[in-house]
Tab-separated table of C-alpha atoms in Angstrom:
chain	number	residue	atom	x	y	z
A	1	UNK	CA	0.000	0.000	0.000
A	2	UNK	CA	1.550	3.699	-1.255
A	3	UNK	CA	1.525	6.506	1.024
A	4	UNK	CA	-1.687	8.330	-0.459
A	5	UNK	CA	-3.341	5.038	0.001
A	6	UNK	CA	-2.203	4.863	3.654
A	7	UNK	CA	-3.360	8.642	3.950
A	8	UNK	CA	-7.295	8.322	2.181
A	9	UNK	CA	-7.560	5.127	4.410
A	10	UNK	CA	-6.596	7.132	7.915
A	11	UNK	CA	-8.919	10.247	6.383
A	12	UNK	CA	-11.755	7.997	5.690
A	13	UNK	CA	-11.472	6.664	9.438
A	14	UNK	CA	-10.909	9.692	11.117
A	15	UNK	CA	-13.626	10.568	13.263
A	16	UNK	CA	-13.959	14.003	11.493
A	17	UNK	CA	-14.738	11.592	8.127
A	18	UNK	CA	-18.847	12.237	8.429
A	19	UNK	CA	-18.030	15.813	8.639
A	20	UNK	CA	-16.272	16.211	5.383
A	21	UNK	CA	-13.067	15.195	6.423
A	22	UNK	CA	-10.683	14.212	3.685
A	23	UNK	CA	-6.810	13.733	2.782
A	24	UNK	CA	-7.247	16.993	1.832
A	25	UNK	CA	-8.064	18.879	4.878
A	26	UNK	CA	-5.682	16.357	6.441
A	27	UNK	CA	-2.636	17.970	4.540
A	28	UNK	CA	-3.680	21.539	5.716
A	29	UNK	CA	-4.093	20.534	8.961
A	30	UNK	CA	-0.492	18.649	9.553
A	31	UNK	CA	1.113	21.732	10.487
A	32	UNK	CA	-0.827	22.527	13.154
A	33	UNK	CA	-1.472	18.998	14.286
A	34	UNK	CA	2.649	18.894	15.227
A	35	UNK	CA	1.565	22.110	17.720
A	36	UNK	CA	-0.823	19.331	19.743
A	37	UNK	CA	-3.722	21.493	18.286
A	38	UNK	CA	-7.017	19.741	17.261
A	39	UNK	CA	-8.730	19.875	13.881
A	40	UNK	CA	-12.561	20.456	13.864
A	41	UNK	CA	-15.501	21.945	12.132
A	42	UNK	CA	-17.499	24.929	12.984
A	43	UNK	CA	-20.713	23.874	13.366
A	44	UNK	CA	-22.384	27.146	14.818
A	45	UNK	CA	-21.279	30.355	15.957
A	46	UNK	CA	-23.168	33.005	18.528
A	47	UNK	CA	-21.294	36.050	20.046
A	48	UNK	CA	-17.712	35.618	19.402
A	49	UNK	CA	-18.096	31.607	20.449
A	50	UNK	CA	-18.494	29.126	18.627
A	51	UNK	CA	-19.249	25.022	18.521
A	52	UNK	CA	-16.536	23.218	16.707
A	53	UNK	CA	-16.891	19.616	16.551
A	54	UNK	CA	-13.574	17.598	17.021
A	55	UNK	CA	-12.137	14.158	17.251
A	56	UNK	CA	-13.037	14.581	21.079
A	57	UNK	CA	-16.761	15.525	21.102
A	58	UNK	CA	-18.158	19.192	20.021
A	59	UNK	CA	-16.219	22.112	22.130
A	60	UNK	CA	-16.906	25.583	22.655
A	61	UNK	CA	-14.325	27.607	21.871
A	62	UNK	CA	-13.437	31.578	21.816
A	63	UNK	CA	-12.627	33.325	18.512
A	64	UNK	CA	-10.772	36.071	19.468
A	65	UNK	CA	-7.207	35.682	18.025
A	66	UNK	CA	-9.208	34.915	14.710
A	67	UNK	CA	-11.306	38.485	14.645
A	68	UNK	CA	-10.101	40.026	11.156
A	69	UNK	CA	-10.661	43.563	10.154
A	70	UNK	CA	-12.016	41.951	6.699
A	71	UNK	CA	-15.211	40.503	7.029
A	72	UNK	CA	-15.136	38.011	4.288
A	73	UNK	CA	-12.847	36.134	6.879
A	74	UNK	CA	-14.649	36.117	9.816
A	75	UNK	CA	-15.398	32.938	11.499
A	76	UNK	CA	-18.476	31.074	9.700
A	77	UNK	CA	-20.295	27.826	9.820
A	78	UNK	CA	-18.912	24.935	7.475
A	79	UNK	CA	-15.086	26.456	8.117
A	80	UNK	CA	-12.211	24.399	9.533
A	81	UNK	CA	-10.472	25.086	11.988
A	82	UNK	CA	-7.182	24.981	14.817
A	83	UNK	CA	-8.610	24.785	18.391
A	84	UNK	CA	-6.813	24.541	21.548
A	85	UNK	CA	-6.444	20.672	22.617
A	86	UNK	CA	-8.037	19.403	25.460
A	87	UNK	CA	-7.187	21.286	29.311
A	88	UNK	CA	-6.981	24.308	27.835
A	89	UNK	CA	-9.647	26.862	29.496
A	90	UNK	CA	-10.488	28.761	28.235
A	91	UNK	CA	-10.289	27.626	24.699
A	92	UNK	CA	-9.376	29.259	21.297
A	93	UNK	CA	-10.011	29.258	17.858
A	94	UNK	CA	-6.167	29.687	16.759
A	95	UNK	CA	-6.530	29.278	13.237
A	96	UNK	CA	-8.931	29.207	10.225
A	97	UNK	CA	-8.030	26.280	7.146
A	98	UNK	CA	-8.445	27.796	3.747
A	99	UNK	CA	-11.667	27.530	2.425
A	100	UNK	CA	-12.729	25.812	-0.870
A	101	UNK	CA	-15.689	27.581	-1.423
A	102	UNK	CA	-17.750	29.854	0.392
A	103	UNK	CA	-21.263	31.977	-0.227
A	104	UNK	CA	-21.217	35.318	-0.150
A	105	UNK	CA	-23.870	38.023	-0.550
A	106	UNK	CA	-23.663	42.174	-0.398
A	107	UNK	CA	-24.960	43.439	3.037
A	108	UNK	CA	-27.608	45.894	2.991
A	109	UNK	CA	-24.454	48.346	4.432
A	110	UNK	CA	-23.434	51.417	2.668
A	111	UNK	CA	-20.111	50.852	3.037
A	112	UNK	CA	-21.156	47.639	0.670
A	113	UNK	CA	-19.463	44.682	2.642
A	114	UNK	CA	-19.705	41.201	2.050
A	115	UNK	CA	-21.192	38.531	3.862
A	116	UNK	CA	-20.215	35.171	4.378
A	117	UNK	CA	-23.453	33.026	4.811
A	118	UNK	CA	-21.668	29.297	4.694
A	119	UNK	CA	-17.813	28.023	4.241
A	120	UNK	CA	-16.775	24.814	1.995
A	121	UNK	CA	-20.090	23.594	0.362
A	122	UNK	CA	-20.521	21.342	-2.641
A	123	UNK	CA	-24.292	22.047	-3.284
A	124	UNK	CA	-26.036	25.303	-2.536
A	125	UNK	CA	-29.949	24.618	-1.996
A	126	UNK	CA	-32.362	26.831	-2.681
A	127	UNK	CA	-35.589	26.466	-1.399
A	128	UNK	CA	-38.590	28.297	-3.009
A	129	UNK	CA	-42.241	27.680	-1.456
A	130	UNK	CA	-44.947	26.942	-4.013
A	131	UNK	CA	-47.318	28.395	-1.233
A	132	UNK	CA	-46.858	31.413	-2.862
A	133	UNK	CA	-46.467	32.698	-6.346
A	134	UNK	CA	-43.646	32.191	-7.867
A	135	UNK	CA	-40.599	35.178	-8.278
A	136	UNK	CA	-38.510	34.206	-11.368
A	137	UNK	CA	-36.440	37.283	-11.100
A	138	UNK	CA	-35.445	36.363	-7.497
A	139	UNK	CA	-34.374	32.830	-8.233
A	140	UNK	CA	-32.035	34.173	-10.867
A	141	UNK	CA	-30.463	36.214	-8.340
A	142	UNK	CA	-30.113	33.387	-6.230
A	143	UNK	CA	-28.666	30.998	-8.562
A	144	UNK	CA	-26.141	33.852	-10.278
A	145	UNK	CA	-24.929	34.173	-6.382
A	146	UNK	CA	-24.755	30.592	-6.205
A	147	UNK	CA	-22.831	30.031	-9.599
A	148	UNK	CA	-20.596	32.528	-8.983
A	149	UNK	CA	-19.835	30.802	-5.283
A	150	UNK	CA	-16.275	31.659	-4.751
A	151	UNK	CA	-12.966	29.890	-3.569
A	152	UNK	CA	-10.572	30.702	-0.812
A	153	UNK	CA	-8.360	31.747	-3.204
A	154	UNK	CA	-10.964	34.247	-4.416
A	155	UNK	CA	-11.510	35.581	-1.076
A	156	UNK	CA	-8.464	36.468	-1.083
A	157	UNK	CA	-7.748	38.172	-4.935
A	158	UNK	CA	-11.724	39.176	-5.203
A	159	UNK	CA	-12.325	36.933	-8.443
A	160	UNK	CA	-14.738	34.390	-8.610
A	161	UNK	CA	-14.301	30.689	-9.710
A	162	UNK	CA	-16.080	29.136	-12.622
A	163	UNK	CA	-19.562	26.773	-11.310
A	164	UNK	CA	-16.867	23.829	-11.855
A	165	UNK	CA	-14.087	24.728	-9.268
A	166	UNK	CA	-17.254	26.093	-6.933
A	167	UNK	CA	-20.424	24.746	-5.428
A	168	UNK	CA	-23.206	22.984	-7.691
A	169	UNK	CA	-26.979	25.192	-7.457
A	170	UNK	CA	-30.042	23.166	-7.097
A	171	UNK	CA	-33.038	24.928	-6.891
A	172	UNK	CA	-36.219	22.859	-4.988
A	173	UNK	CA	-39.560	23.421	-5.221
A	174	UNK	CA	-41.034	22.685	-1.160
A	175	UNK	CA	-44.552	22.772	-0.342
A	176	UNK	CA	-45.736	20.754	-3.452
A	177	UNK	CA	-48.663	19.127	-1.670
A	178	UNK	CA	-49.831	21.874	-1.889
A	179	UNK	CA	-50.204	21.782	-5.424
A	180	UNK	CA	-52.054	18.643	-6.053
A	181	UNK	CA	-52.423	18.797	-9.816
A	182	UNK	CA	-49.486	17.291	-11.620
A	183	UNK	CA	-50.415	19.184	-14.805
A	184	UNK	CA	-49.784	22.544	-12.591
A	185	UNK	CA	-47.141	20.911	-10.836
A	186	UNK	CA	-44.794	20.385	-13.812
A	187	UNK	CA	-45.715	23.769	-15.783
A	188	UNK	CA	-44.464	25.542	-12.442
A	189	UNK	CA	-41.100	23.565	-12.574
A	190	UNK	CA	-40.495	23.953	-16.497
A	191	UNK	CA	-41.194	27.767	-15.820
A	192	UNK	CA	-38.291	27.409	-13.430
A	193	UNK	CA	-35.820	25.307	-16.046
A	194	UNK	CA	-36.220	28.135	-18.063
A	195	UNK	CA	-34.248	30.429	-15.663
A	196	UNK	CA	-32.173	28.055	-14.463
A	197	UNK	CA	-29.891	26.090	-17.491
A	198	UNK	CA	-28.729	23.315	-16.490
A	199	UNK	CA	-29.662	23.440	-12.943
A	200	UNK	CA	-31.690	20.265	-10.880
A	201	UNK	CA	-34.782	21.772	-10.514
A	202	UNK	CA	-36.645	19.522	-7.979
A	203	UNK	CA	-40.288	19.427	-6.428
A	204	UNK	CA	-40.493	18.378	-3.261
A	205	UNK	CA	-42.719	17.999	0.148
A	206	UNK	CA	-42.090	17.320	4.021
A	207	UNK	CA	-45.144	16.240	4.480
A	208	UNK	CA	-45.794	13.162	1.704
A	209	UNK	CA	-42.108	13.076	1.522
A	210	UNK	CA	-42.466	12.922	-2.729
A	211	UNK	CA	-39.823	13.996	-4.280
A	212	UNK	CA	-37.455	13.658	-0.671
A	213	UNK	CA	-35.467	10.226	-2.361
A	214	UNK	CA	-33.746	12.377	-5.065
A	215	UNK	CA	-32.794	15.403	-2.965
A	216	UNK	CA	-31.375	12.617	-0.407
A	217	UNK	CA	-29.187	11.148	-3.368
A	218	UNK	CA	-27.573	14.810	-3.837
A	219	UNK	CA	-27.085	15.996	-0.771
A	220	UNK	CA	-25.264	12.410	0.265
A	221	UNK	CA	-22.300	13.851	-2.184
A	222	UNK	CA	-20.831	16.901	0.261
A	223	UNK	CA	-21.860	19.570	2.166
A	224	UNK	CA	-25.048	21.427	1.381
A	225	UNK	CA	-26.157	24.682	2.032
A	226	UNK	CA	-29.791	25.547	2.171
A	227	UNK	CA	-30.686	29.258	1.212
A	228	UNK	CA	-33.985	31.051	0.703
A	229	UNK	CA	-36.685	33.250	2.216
A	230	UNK	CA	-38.222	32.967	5.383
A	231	UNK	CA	-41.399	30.732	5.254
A	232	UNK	CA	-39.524	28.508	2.467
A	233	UNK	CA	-39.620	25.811	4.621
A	234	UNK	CA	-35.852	25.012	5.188
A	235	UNK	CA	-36.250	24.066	8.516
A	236	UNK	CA	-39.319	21.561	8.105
A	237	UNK	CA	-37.103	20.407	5.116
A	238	UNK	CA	-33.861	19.805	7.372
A	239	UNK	CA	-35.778	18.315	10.159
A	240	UNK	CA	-37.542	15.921	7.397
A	241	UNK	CA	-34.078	14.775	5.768
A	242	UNK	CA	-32.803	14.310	9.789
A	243	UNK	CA	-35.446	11.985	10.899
A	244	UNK	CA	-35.607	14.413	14.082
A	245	UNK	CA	-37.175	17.704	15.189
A	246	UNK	CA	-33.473	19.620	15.541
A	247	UNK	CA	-34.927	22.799	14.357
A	248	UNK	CA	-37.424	25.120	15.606
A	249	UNK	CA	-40.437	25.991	12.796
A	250	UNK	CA	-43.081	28.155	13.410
A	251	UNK	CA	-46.340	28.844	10.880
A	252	UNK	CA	-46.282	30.988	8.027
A	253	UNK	CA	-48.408	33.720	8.719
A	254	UNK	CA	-52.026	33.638	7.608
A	255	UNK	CA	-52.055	37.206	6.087
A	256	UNK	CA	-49.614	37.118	3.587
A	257	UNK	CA	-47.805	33.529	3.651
A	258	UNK	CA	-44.433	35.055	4.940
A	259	UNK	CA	-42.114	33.379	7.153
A	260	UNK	CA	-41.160	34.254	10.997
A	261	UNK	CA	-37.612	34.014	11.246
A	262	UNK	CA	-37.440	31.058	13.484
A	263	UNK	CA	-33.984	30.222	12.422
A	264	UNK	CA	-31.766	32.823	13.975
A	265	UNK	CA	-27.695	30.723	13.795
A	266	UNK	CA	-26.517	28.681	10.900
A	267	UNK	CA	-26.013	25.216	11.975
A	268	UNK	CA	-24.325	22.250	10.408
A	269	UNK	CA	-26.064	19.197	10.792
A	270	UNK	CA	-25.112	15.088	9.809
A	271	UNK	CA	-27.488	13.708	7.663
A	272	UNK	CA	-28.181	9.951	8.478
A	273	UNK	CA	-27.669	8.925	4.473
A	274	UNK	CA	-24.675	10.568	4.196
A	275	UNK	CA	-23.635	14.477	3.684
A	276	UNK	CA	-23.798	17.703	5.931
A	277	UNK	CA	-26.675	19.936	5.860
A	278	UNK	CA	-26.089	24.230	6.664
A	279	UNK	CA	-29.738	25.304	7.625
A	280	UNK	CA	-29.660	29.312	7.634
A	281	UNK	CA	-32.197	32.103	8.734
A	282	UNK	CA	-34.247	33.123	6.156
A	283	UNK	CA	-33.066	36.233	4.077
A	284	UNK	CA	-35.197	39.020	3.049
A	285	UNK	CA	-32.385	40.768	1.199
A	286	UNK	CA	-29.784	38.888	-1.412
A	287	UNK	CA	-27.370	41.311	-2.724
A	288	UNK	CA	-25.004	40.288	-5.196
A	289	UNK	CA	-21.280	40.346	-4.881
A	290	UNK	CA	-18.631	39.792	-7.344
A	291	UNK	CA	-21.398	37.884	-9.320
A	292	UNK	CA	-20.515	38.532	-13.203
A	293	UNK	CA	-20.035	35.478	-13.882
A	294	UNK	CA	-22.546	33.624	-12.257
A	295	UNK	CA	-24.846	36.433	-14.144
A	296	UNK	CA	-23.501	34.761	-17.150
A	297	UNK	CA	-23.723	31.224	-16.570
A	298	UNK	CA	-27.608	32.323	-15.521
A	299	UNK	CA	-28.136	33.775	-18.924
A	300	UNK	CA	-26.282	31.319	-21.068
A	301	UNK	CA	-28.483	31.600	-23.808
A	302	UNK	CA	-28.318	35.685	-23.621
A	303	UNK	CA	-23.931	35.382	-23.516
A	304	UNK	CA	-24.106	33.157	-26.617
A	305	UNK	CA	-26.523	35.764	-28.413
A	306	UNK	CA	-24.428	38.461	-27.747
A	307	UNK	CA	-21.191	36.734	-29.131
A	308	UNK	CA	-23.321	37.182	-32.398
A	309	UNK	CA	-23.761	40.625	-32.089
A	310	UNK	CA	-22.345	43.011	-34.896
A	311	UNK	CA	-20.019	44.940	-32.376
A	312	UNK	CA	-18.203	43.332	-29.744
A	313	UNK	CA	-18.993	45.914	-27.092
A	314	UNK	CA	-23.110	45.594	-28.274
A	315	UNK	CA	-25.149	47.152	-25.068
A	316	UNK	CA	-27.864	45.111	-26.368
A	317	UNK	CA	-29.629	48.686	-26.470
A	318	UNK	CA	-30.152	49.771	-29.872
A	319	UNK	CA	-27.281	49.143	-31.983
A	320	UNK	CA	-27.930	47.877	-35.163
A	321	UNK	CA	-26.803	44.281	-36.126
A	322	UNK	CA	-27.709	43.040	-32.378
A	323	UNK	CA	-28.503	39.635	-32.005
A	324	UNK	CA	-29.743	39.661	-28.401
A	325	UNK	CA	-32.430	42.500	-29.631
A	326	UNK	CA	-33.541	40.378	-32.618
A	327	UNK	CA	-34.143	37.415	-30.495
A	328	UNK	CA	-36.300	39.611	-28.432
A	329	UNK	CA	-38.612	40.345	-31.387
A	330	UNK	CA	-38.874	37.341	-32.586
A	331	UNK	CA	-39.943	35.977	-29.654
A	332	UNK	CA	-36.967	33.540	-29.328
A	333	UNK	CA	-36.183	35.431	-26.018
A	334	UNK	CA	-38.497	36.664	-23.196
A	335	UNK	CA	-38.478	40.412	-22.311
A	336	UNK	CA	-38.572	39.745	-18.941
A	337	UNK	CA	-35.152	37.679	-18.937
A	338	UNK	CA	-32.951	40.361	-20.477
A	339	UNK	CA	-34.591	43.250	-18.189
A	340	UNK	CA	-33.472	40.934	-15.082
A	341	UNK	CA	-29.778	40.327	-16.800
A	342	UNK	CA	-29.748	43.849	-17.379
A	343	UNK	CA	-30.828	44.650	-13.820
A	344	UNK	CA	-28.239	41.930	-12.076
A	345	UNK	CA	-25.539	42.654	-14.344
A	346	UNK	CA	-25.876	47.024	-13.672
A	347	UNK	CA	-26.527	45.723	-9.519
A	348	UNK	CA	-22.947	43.898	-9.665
A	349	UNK	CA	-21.195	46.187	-11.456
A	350	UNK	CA	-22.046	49.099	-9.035
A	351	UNK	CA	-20.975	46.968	-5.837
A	352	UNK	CA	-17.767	46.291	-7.449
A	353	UNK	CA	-16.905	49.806	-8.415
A	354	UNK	CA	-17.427	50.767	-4.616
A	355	UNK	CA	-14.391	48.570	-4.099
A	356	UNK	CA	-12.566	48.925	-6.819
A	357	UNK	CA	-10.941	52.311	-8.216
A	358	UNK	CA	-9.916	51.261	-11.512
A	359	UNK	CA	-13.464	49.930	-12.137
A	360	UNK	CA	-14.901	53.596	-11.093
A	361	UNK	CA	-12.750	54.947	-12.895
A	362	UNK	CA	-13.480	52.907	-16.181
A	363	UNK	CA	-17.219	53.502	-15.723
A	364	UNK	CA	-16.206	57.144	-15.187
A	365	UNK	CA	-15.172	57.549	-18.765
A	366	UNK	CA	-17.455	55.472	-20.219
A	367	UNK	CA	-20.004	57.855	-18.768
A	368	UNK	CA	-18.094	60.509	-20.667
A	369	UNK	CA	-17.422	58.946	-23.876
A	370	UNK	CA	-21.730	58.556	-24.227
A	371	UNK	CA	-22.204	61.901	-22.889
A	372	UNK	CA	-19.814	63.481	-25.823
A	373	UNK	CA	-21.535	60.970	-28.084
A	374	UNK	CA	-25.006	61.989	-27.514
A	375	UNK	CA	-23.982	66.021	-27.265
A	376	UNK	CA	-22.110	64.872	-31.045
A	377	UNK	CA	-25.499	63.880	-32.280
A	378	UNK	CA	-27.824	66.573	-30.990
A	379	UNK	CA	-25.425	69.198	-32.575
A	380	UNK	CA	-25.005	67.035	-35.951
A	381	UNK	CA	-29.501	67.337	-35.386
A	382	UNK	CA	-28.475	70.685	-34.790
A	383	UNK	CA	-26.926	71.334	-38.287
A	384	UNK	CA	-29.346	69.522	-40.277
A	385	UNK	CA	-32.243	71.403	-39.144
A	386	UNK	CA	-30.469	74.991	-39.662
C-alpha cells in the first residue's frame, strides 16, 4: 500500500470523516497537528463563540485571536479550523483552514461589505415555497450568487471561480402538496428550467415526503447549504431529511404567507444517508457580490446571443446588427429575462466599483465617452435642421 493510500484510508477513518473530512483537509491541517492542536468543524457560531466539533466531542471555543478587520474572513459555519487541545480553558479558535468555497452576498451596508453566509459547500440549496407565487427574477439572483460561489483563493484576490471549481446550485420546489395537480405541478417547474440552465430543478414535500429520495441522493455527495426566504420551509425540510425535530419551525403567517424568522444561527447538521446539511435564517435581502459570472452562466443563452452581435462591445440597447435585440422580437427570447440580466448585471457592477478604483474609474469615462456621443449627435440634429 503507497503513502496516499495509507493517507485516504486514515482520512476515511478519522472521526472528522462524516463531517467532510478528507486527505485533503488532512494535509492543511499537519502543520498545526505537530503544535498538539485539534482539527474540527465549525458547526455554529453566537457572540464571538463558537461550537466546533472535534475528534473529542463538540467544544466551545473563543474566537478572538481569529477576529479580522475583513469581514469576508470572519469565522463562519462549514469552516475548519485549529482549536486549543483538550485542558486548555479557556479555549481558542487559533486558526482558520483555507476555504474551498464559500457563499457570499452584499450586506444591505453602505459601506457595501460582504457577507459570508456558509464556508466549503458542494451544493447550494435553494428552497422556493410553491405556497406562494412564484418570483422568477429572485431565483435568478439566487442561482447567479450561487454560480458565482467563490474559492478561498478568491476571497483572497476578489475573483470568482467558474460553477466547476465552486459549489453545484439546485433549486427545490417545497410545499408541493400543496399543489395537487401534476399538470400545474410540472408547468411551475419547467417555468423554473427556463431560468435556471442546467440546474436540478426539484419538487419536493415534508409532508408526503415525494420527491425527498432524489434530494437525499444529492445531498449524500458533500456539504449542502440551504438558502432562501423565510417561510420557504428550510427548517421543516432539514428536520424531514434528519429523521428528528433539531430545528425550531413556526407557521407561516395567515395574512400574507411570509415566514417568521425562526432560524436565527446557521447550523451544520449530519445527515443519516450521508452528507452535511447548513440550515440558515431566512433572508429578506440577497445582494449580489462579485457575481458577473454567475450572471452569465444564468443567462447562457443571452452570452451566446451576444457573441453574435455586430459589435463586440453591443449594449444590447439599440445598436444595429444586435442579435440579443432580434431574439427579443422574434420571440426567441423573453423580455422579462434580459430586463433581469440587465438589472443583475448594472446591480454587480455598481458593488464592485465601490471597491474597486480602476473599475470607477473605467465607468467614469465610459459615462463621458456617451455623454460626448449623444452632445455629437444633438449638434449634428443641430446642423441639419439649420
Amino acid at each position: 500500500m503507497n503513502l496516499s493510500s495509507l493517507s485516504a484510508s486514515s482520512a476515511s477513518s478519522h472521526p472528522l470523516a462524516p463531517y467532510g473530512w478528507d486527505e485533503g483537509w488532512e494535509a492543511e491541517f499537519a502543520p498545526y497537528a505537530e503544535q498538539g492542536l485539534l482539527p474540527g468543524r465549525v458547526v455554529r457560531v453566537d457572540r464571538g463563540q463558537c461550537d466546533v466539533v472535534t475528534p473529542v466531542g463538540t467544544v466551545r471555543a473563543d474566537t478572538e485571536f481569529v477576529v479580522p478587520r475583513d469581514p469576508m474572513k470572519v469565522v463562519c459555519t462549514g469552516d475548519w479550523v485549529a482549536v486549543d487541545p483538550e485542558g486548555s480553558d479557556p479555549r481558542y479558535v487559533r486558526t482558520l483552514l483555507p476555504r474551498r468555497t464559500a457563499f457570499v452576498r452584499s450586506t444591505s451596508s453602505k459601506r457595501s461589505e460582504g457577507q459570508v453566509l456558509a464556508t466549503n459547500i458542494d451544493h447550494v440549496v435553494i428552497c422556493v415555497s410553491l405556497a406562494a407565487e412564484l418570483d422568477l427574477g429572485r431565483i435568478e439572483r439566487f442561482l447567479a450568487l450561487a454560480m458565482s460561489c467563490s474559492s478561498g483563493e478568491a476571497l483572497l484576490h476578489e475573483s470568482a471561480v467558474s460553477r466547476e471549481s465552486g459549489a453545484h446550485p439546485v433549486v427545490v420546489l417545497t410545499k408541493a402538496d400543496l399543489v395537487p395537480d401534476a399538470a400545474t405541478l410540472g408547468h411551475l417547474v419547467q417555468d423554473v428550467e427556463s431560468t435556471a440552465p442546467g440546474v436540478p430543478v426539484l419538487a419536493v414535500s415534508s409532508t408526503t415526503s415525494a420527491g425527498l429520495d432524489v434530494l437525499e441522493a444529492v445531498l449524500a455527495g458533500g456539504t449542502s447549504v440551504l438558502l432562501g426566504q423565510s417561510g420557504a420551509g428550510k427548517s421543516t425540510l432539514a428536520n424531514t431529511l434528519l429523521g428528528e425535530d433539531a430545528m425550531d419551525v413556526q407557521a407561516t403567517r395567515d395574512m400574507d404567507g411570509k415566514g417568521r424568522h425562526t432560524t436565527t444561527t446557521r447550523n451544520l447538521l449530519v445527515l443519516p444517508g450521508g452528507g452535511i446539511l447548513i440550515d440558515t435564517p431566512g433572508l429578506r435581502g440577497v445582494g449580489l457580490w462579485d457575481a458577473e459570472s454567475g450572471v452569465g452562466q444564468v443567462f447562457a443563452e443571452i452570452e451566446e446571443l451576444a457573441a453574435q452581435c455586430r459589435f463586440q462591445d453591443c449594449a444590447h440597447g439599440a445598436e444595429p446588427g444586435c442579435a440579443v435585440l432580434a431574439a427579443v422580437d422574434s420571440g426567441a427570447l423573453p423580455v422579462r429575462r434580459i430586463d433581469s440580466y440587465r438589472k443583475l448585471l448594472r446591480e454587480n457592477q455598481r458593488i464592485v466599483a465601490k471597491t474597486d478604483a480602476r473599475l470607477r474609474a473605467e465607468i467614469r469615462r465610459d459615462w463621458k465617452r456617451k455623454g460626448a456621443e449623444g452632445r455629437a449627435a444633438m449638434e449634428a440634429k443641430r446642423g441639419r435642421w439649420q
